[in-house]
Coordinates of C-alpha atoms in Angstrom, one line a residue:
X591 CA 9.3 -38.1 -41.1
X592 CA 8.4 -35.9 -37.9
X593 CA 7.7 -32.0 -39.0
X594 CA 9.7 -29.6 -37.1
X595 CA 8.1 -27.3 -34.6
X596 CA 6.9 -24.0 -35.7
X597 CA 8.9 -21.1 -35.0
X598 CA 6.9 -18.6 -32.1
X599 CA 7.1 -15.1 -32.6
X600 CA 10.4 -13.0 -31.7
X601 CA 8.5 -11.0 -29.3
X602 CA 7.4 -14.4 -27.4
X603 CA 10.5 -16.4 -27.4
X604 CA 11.8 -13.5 -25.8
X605 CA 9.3 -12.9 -23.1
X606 CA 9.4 -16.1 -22.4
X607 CA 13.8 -16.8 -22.1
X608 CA 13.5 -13.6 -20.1
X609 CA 10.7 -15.1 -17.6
X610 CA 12.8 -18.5 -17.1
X611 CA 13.0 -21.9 -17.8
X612 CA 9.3 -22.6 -16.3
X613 CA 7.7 -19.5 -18.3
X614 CA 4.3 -20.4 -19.5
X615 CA 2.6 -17.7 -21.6
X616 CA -1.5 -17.5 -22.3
X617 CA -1.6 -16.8 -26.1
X618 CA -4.6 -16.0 -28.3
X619 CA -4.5 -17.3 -31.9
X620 CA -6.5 -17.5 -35.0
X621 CA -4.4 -20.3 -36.5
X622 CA -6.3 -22.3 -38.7
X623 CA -5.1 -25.5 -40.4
X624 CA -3.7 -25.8 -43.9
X625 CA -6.7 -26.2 -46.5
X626 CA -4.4 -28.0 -48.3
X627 CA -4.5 -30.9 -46.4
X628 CA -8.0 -31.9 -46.9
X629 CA -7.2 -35.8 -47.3
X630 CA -4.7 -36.1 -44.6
X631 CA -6.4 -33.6 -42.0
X632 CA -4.6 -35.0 -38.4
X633 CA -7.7 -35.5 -35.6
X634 CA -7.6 -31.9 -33.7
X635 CA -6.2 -32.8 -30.3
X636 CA -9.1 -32.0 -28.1
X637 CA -8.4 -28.9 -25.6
X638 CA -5.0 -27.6 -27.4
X639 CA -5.1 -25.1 -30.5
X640 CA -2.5 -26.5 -32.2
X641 CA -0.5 -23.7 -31.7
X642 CA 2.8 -25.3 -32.2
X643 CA 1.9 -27.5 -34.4
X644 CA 0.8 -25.1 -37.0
X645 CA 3.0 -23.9 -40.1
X646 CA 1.3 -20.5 -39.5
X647 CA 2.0 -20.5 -35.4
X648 CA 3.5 -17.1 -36.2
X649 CA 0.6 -15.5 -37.4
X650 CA -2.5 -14.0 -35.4
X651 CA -1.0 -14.6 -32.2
X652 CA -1.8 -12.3 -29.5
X653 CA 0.2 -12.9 -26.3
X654 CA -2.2 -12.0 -22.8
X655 CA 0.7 -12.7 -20.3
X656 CA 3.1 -14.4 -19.5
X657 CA 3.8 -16.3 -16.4
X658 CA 6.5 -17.9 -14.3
X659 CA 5.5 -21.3 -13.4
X660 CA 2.7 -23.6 -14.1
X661 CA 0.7 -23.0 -11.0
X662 CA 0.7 -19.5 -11.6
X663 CA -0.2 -19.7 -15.1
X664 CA -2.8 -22.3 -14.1
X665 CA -4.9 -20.1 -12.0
X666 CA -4.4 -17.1 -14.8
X667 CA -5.9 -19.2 -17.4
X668 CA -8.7 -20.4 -15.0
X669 CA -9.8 -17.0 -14.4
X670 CA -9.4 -16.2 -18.4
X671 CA -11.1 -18.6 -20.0
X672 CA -15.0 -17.7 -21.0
X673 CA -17.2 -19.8 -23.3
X674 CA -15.9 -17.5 -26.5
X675 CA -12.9 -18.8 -27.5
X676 CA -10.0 -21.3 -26.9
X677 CA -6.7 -19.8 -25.2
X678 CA -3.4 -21.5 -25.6
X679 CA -0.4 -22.2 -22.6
X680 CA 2.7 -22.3 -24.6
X681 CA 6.2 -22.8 -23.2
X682 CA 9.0 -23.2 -25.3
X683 CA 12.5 -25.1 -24.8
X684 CA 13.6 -26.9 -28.2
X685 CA 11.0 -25.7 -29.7
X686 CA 7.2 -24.4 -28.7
X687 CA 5.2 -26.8 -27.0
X688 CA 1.4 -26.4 -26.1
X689 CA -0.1 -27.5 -22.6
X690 CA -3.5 -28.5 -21.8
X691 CA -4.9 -26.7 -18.5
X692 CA -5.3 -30.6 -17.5
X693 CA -1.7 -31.2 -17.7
X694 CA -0.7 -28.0 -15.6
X695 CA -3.1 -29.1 -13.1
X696 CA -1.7 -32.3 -13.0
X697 CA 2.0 -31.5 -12.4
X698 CA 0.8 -28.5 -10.1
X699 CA -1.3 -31.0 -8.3
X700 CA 1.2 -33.9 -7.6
X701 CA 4.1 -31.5 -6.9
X702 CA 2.0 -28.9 -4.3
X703 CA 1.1 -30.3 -0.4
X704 CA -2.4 -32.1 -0.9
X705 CA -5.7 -30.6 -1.3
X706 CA -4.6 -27.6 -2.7
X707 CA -7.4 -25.4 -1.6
X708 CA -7.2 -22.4 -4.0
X709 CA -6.6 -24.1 -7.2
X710 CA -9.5 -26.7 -5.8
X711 CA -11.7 -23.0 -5.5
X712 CA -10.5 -21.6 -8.7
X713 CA -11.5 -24.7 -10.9
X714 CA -15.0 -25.1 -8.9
X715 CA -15.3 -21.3 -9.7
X716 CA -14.3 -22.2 -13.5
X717 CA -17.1 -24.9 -13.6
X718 CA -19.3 -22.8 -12.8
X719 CA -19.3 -19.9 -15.1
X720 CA -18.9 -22.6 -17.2
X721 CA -22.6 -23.9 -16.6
X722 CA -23.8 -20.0 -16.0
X723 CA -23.5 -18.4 -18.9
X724 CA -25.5 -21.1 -20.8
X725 CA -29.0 -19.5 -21.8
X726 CA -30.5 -23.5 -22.1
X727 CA -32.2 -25.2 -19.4
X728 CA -29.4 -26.0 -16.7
X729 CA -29.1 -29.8 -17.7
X730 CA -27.9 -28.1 -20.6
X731 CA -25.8 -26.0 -18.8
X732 CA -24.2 -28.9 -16.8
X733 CA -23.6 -30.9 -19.5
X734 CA -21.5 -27.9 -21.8
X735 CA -19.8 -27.5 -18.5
X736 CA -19.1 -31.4 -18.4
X737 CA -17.6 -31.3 -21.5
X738 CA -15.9 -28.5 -21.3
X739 CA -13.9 -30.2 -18.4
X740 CA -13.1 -33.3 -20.2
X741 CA -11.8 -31.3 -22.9
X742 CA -9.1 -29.1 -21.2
X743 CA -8.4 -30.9 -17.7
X744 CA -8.6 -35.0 -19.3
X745 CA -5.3 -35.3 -18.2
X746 CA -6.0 -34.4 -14.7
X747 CA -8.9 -37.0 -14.7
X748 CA -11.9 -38.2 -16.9
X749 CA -14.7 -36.7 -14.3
X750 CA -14.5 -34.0 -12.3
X751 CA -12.7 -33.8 -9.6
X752 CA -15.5 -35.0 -6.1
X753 CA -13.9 -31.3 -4.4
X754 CA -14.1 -29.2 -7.4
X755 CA -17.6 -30.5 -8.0
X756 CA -18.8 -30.3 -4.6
X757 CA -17.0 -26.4 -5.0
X758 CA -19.1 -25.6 -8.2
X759 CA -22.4 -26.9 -7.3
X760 CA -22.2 -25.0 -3.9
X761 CA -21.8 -22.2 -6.2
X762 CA -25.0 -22.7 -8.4
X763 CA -26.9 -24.0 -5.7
X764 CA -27.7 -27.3 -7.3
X765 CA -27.5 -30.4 -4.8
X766 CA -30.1 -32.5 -7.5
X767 CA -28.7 -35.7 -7.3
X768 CA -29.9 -35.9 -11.0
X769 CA -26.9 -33.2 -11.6
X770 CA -24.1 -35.3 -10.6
X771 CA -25.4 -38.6 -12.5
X772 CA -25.4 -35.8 -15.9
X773 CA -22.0 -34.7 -15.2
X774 CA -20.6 -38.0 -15.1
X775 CA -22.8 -39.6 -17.8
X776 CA -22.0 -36.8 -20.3
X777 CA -17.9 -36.7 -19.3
X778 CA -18.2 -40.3 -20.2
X779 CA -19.8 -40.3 -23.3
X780 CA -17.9 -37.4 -24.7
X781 CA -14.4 -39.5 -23.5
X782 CA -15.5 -41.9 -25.5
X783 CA -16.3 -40.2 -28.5
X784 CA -12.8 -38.7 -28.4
X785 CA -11.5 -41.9 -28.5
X786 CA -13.0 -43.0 -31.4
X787 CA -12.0 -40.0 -33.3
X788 CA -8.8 -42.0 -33.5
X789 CA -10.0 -45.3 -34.6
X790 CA -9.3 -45.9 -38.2
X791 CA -11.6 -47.3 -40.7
X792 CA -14.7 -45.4 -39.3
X793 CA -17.6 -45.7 -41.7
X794 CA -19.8 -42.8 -42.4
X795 CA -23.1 -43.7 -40.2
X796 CA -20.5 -44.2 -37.3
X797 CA -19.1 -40.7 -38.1
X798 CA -22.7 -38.8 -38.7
X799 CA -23.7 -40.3 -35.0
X800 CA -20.7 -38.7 -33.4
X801 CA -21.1 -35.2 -35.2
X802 CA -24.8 -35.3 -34.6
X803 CA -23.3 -36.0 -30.7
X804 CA -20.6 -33.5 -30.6
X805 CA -22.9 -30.5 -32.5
X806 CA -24.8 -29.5 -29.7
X807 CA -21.7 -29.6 -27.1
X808 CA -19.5 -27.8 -30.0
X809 CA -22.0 -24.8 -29.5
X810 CA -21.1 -23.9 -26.7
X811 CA -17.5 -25.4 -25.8
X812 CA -14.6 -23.9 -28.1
X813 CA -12.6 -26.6 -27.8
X814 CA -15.0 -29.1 -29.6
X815 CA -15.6 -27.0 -32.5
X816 CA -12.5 -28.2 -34.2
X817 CA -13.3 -31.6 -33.9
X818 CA -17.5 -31.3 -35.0
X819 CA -15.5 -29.6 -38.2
X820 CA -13.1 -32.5 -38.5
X821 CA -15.9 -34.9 -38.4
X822 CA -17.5 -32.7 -41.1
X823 CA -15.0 -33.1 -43.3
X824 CA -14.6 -37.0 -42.7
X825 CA -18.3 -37.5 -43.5
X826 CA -17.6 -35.3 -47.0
X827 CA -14.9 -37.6 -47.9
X828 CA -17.2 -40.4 -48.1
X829 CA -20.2 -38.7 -49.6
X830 CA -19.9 -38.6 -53.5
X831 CA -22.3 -35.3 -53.8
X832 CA -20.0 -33.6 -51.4
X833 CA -17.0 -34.2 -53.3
X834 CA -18.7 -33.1 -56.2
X835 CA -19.5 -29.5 -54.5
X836 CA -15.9 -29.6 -53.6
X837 CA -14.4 -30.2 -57.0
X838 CA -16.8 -27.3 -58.4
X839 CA -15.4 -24.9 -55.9
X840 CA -11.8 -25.6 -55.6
X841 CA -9.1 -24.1 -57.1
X842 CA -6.2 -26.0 -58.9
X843 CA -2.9 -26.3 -56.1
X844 CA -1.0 -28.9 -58.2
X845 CA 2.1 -26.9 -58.1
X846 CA 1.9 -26.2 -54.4
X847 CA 1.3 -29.7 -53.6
X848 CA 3.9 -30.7 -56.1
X849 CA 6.5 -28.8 -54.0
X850 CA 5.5 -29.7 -51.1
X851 CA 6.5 -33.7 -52.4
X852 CA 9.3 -32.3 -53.7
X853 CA 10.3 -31.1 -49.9
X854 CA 9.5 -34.4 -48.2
X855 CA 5.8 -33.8 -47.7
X856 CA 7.0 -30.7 -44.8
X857 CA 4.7 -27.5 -44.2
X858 CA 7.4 -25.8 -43.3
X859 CA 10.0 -26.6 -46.6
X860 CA 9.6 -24.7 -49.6
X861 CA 7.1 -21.9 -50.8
X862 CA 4.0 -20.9 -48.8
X863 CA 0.5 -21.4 -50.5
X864 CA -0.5 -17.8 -51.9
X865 CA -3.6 -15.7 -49.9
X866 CA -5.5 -15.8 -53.0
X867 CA -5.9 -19.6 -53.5
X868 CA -5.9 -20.3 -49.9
X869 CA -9.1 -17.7 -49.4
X870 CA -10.9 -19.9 -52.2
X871 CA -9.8 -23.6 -50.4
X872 CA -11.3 -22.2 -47.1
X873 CA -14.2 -20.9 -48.6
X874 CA -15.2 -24.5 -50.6
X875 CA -14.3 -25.9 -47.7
X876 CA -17.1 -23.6 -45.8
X877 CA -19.0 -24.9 -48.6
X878 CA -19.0 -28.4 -48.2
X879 CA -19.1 -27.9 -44.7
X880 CA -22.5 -25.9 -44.6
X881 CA -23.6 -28.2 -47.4
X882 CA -22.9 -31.9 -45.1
X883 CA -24.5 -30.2 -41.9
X884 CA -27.4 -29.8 -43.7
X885 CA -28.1 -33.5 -44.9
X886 CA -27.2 -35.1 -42.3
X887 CA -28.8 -32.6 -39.7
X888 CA -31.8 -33.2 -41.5
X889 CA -32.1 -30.2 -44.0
X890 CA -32.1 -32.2 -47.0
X891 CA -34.0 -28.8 -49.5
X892 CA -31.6 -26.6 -48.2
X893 CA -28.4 -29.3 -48.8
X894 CA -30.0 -30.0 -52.4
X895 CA -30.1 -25.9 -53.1
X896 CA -26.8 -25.8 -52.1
X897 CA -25.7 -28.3 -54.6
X898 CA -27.4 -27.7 -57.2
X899 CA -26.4 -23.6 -57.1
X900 CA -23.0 -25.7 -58.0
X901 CA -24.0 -28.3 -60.5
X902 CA -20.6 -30.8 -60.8
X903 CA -18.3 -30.3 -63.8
X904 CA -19.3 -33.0 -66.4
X905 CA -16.4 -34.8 -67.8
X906 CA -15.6 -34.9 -71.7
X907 CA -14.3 -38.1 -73.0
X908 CA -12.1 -35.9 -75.1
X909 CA -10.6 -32.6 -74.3
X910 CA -11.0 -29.4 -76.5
X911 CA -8.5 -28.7 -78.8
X912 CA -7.8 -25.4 -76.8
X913 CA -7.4 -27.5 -73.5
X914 CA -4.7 -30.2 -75.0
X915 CA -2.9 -26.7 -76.5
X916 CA -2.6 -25.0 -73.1
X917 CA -1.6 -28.6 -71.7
X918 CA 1.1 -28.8 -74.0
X919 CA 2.6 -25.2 -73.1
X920 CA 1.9 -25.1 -69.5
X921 CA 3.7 -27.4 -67.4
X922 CA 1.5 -26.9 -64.2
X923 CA -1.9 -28.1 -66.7
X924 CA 0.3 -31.5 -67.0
X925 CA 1.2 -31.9 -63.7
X926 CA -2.5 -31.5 -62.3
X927 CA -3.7 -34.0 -64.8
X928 CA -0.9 -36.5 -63.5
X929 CA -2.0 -36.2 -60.0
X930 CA -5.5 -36.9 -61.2
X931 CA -3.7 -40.2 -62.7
X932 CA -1.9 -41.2 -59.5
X933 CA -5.1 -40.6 -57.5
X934 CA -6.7 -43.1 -59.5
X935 CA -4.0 -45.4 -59.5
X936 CA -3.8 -45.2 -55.9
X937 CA -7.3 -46.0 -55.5
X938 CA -6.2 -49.8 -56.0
X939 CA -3.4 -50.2 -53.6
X940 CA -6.0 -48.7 -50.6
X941 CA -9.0 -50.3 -52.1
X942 CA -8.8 -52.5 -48.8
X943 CA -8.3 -50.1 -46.0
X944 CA -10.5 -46.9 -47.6
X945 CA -13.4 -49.2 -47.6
X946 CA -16.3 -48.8 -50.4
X947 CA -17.8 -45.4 -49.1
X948 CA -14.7 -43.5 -49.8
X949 CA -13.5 -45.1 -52.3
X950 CA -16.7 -44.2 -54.5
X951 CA -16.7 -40.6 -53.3
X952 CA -12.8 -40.6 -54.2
X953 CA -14.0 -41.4 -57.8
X954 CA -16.8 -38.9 -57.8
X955 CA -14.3 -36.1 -56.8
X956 CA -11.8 -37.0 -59.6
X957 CA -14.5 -37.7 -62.2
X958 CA -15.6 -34.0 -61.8
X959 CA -12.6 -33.0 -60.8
X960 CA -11.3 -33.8 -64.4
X961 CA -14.0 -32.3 -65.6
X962 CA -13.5 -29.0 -63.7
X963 CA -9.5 -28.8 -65.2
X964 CA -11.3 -29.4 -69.0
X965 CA -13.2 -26.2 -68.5
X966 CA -10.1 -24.6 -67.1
X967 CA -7.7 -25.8 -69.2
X968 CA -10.0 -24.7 -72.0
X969 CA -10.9 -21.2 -71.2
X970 CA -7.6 -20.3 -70.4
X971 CA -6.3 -21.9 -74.2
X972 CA -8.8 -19.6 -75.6
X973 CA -7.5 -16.7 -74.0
X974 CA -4.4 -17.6 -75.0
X975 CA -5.0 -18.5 -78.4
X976 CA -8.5 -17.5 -79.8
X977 CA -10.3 -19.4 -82.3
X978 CA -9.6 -18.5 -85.8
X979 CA -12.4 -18.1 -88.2
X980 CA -13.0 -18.2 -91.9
X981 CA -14.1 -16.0 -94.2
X982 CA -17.3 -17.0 -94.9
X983 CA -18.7 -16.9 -91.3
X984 CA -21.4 -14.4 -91.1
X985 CA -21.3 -11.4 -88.5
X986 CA -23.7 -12.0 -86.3
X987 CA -22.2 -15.6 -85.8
X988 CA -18.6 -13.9 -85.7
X989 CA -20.3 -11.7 -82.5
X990 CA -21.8 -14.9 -80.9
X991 CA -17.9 -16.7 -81.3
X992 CA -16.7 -13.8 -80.0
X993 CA -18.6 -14.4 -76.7
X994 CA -17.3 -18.3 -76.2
X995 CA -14.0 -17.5 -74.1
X996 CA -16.2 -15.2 -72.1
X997 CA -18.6 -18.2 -71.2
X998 CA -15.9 -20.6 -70.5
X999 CA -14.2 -18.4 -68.5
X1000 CA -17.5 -18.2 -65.9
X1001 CA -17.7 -22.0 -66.6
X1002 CA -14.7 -22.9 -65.7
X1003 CA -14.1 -20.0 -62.8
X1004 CA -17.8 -19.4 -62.0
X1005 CA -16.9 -15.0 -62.7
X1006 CA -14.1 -13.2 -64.3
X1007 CA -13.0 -11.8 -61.1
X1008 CA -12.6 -15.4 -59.2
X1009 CA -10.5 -15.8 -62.7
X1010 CA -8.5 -13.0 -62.1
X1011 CA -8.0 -13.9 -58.4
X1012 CA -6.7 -17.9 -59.0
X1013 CA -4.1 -16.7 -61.9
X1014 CA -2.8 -13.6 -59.4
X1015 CA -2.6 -16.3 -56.6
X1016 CA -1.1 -18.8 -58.6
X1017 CA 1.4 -15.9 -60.2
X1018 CA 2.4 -14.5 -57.4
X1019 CA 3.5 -17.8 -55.7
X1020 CA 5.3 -18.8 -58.4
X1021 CA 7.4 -15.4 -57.7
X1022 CA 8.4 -16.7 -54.3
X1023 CA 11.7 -16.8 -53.5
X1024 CA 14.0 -19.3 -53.3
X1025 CA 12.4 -21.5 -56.4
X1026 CA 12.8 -24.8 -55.6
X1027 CA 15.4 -26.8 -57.0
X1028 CA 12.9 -29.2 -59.1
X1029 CA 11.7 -26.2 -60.9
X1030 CA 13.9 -23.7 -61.7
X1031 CA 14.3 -24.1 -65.4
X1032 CA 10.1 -23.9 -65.9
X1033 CA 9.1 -21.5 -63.3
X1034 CA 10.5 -18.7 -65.7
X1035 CA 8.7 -19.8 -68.5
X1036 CA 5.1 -20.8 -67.0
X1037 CA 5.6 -17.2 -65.1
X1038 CA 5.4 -15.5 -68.7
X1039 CA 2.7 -17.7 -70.1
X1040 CA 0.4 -17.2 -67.0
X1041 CA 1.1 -13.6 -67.3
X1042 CA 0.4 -13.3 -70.4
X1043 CA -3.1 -15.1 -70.3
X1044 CA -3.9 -12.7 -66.9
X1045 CA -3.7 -9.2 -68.9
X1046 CA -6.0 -10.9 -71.3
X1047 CA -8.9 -11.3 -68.4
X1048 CA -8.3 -7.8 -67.5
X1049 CA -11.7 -6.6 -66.2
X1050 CA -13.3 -4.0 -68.8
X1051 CA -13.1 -0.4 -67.4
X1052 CA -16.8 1.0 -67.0
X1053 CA -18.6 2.5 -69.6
X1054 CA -16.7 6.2 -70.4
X1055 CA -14.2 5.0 -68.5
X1056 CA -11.5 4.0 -71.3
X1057 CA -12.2 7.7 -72.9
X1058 CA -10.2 9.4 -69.3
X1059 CA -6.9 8.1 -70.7
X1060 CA -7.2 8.6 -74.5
X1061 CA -6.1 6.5 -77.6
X1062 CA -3.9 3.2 -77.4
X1063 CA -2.2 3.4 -80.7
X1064 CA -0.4 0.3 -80.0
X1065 CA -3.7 -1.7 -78.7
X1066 CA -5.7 -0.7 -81.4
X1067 CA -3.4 -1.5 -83.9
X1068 CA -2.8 -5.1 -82.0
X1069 CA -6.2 -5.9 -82.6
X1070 CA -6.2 -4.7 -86.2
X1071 CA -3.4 -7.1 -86.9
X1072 CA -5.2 -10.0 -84.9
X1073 CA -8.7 -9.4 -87.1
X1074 CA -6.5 -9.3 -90.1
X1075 CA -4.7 -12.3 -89.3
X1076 CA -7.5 -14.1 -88.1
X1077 CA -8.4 -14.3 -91.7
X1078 CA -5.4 -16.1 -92.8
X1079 CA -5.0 -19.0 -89.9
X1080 CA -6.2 -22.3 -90.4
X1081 CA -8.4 -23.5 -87.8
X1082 CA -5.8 -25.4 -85.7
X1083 CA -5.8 -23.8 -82.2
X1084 CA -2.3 -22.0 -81.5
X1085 CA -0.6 -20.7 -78.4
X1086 CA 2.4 -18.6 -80.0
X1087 CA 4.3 -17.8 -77.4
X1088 CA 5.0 -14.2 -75.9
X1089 CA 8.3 -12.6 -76.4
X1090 CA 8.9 -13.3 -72.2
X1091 CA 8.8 -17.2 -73.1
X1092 CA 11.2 -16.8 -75.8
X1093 CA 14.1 -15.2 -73.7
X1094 CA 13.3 -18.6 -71.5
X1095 CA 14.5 -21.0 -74.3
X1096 CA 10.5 -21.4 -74.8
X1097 CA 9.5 -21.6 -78.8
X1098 CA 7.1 -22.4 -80.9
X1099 CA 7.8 -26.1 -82.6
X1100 CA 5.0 -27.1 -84.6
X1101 CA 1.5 -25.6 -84.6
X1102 CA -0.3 -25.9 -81.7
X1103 CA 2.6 -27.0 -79.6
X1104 CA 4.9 -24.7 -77.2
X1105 CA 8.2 -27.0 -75.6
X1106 CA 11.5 -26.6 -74.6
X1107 CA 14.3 -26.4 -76.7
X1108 CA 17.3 -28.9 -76.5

């Protein structure tokens, strides 16, 4: 199923209808990709921004002009473009489509009279300040503006142009015969390693020795950087301690993901990740990025810091009472543990094609990433429901009990604030508008119970600080009638429901169980 383009912005579709049919518009953008997507990440198409390709296209866009034909907008982006970041050529008909400087030059090329002289000058002048600004030796300068050519003007031709080179060497002053055979030898090498960035079934040493290629050229060509990131994240999908780091950073999208199965697998269909959870993806993805570039760059103490700061979740063979208890009343809880089971069963059907590399660092991430949902799962059934005590429990160990949710809470979330952020994410996408179809009837409910475990990881106010607003009669005598009560409960962990899941046809059924009524 082929996604449908991503809407532009108002304010461009409209400069660009009112330029013409042959409008062209140089756009700025800090698009990123979903973080979502880790598994099925698409190979960054080497010279574009993805622009229109992007469910976010709308966002962050900043449009520098736009033009009225390719030649013009051609020679506007030559003159533009610096070694700082990566601008876009967007036209739209159907829908938006991105160009490639290489493409423009091609079409400008074929349909002007031959040897266009000023777009010959204007990309030997782009070369140039290509290979100028570079503070290396100028080999190194050469070569970032070698592969800066074979990333935006590839479709023009591999190498550069014989006239534009001639043009920007003039310009430096560089007749070395050495510099032309660099030029061409680095245009080469970096064509092919584009190529294989399609090739399937690449194993991990074949992957390391094209980031270990591209990282140097990524430093100083913006166009590459997306790709040495991709790479990055294929060598973490087959390295088991890197999908370790990434299950102990993660946050739990189950829901999102589930709806966006529900809508066909789309970007675009049904609700939009919240900014909470999306901050944390990119950031463990940041993570296991920094942490990959350091083993296999060579910095394996500073890789080993790194992942032992985030020791992997250890997996119990049985989960806590207070984990199967939250299980049973959340509906979200079940559905991430079934996509844990359908990841494993997968693992059989593409046992052949993964190949045994991925396919064991596939295991270590659901291993600990099983583990990680225990510690969630159980955390948040002790805020929900805390552990009843007897009598006869002295009150020094009643103190240290009194401490456990605290501890799983940092266990499963790392702090109570990164708590407090994953449940107000995952809240406040669940409030999205329309609710899906598939989960109308629960939404209500798992909205109340989610809610109701947030305002019990409430930050504490500072010291003094609780004394500005007075008394809470009705808090104070909550809590009296929770110690009292605590006395009286057997030690089965319960989640009674609050009064919101009760309006939702949500009750209590047997002890320790929440589920639907008939």
């Amino acid at each position: 199923m082929s996604e449908p383009a991503s809407p532009l912005p108002e304010d461009l579709s409209s400069l660009l209808a009112a330029a013409g049919p042959d409008a062209v518009a140089l756009v700025e953008t800090d698009t990123v990709l979903d973080p979502v997507t880790w598994e099925e990440t698409p190979v960054p198409v080497v010279g574009e921004t993805g622009l229109a390709r992007m469910p976010s296209a709308g966002k962050g866009v900043s449009v520098l002009q736009v033009c009225g034909g390719r030649r013009e907008a051609l020679l506007r982006w030559l003159e533009l473009d610096d070694a700082e970041g990566q601008l876009a050529l967007v036209s739209t008909g159907e829908g938006p489509v991105e160009h490639t400087p290489g493409e423009l030059a091609a079409r400008v090329l074929q349909d002007s009279a031959p040897g266009d002289a000023e777009l010959v000058e204007a990309m030997g002048h782009w070369f140039t300040r290509r290979f100028g600004p570079q503070p290396q030796s100028p080999e190194a300068g050469w070569a970032a503006a070698a592969a800066a050519w074979t990333c935006h003007m590839r479709a023009l031709a591999d190498l550069p142009l014989p006239a534009v080179l001639s043009a920007a060497r003039d310009r430096a002053g560089d007749d070395s015969p050495a510099t032309g055979e660099l030029i061409v030898r680095t245009s080469l090498k970096l064509t092919e390693l584009i190529d294989r960035m399609n090739a399937p079934h690449r194993t991990r040493a074949d992957l390391v020795e094209d980031w270990q290629t591209l990282r140097p050229l990524a430093a100083t060509v913006p166009a590459l950087r997306a790709g040495a990131d991709w790479l990055l994240d294929q060598i973490a999908l087959r390295d088991a301690p890197a999908q370790q780091l990434r299950a102990a950073l993660e946050p739990d999208t189950s829901d999102h993901q589930r709806d966006r199965r529900a809508a066909g697998g789309l970007h675009t269909s049904g609700p939009v990740l919240d900014a909470a959870r999306t901050a944390l993806l990119a950031q463990a993805r940041h993570t296991v990025r920094s942490y990959t570039a350091a083993f296999y760059s060579g910095r394996t103490e500073e890789a080993e810091l790194l992942r032992n700061a985030f020791p992997a979740p250890a997996r119990s063979l049985d989960a806590s009472a207070q984990a199967q208890a939250w299980r049973q009343a959340s509906l979200t809880a079940r559905h991430a543990l079934d996509a844990v089971a359908a990841r494993r069963a997968a693992e059989d059907d593409t046992a052949y094609f993964a190949g045994p590399e991925r396919l064991h660092a596939e295991s270590a991430y659901l291993t600990a990433w099983q583990g990680r949902l225990d510690l969630v799962h159980d955390a948040l059934g002790r805020l929900a429901a805390p552990v009843p005590l007897p009598r006869e429990v002295p009150e020094d160990l009643r103190a240290i009990a009194a401490q456990v949710p605290e501890r799983r809470l940092a266990d499963a979330f790392g702090t109570r604030e990164r708590a407090l952020t994953a449940l107000d994410g995952q809240i406040s996408y669940l409030q999205q508008k329309p609710t899906p179809e598939h989960r109308r009837k629960s939404t209500p409910g798992e909205l109340a119970l989610l809610t109701a475990v947030r305002d019990t990881v409430v930050p504490r106010l500072p010291v003094g600080e609780h004394l500005k607003s007075g008394l809470d009669q009705d808090a104070i005598q909550r809590r009296v009638d929770q110690i009292m009560e605590s006395a009286r409960t057997p030690l089965v962990p319960q989640l009674p429901p609050p009064a919101a899941l009760q309006d939702h046809g949500l009750n209590l059924q047997q002890p320790g169980t929440i589920g639907m009524q008939p």
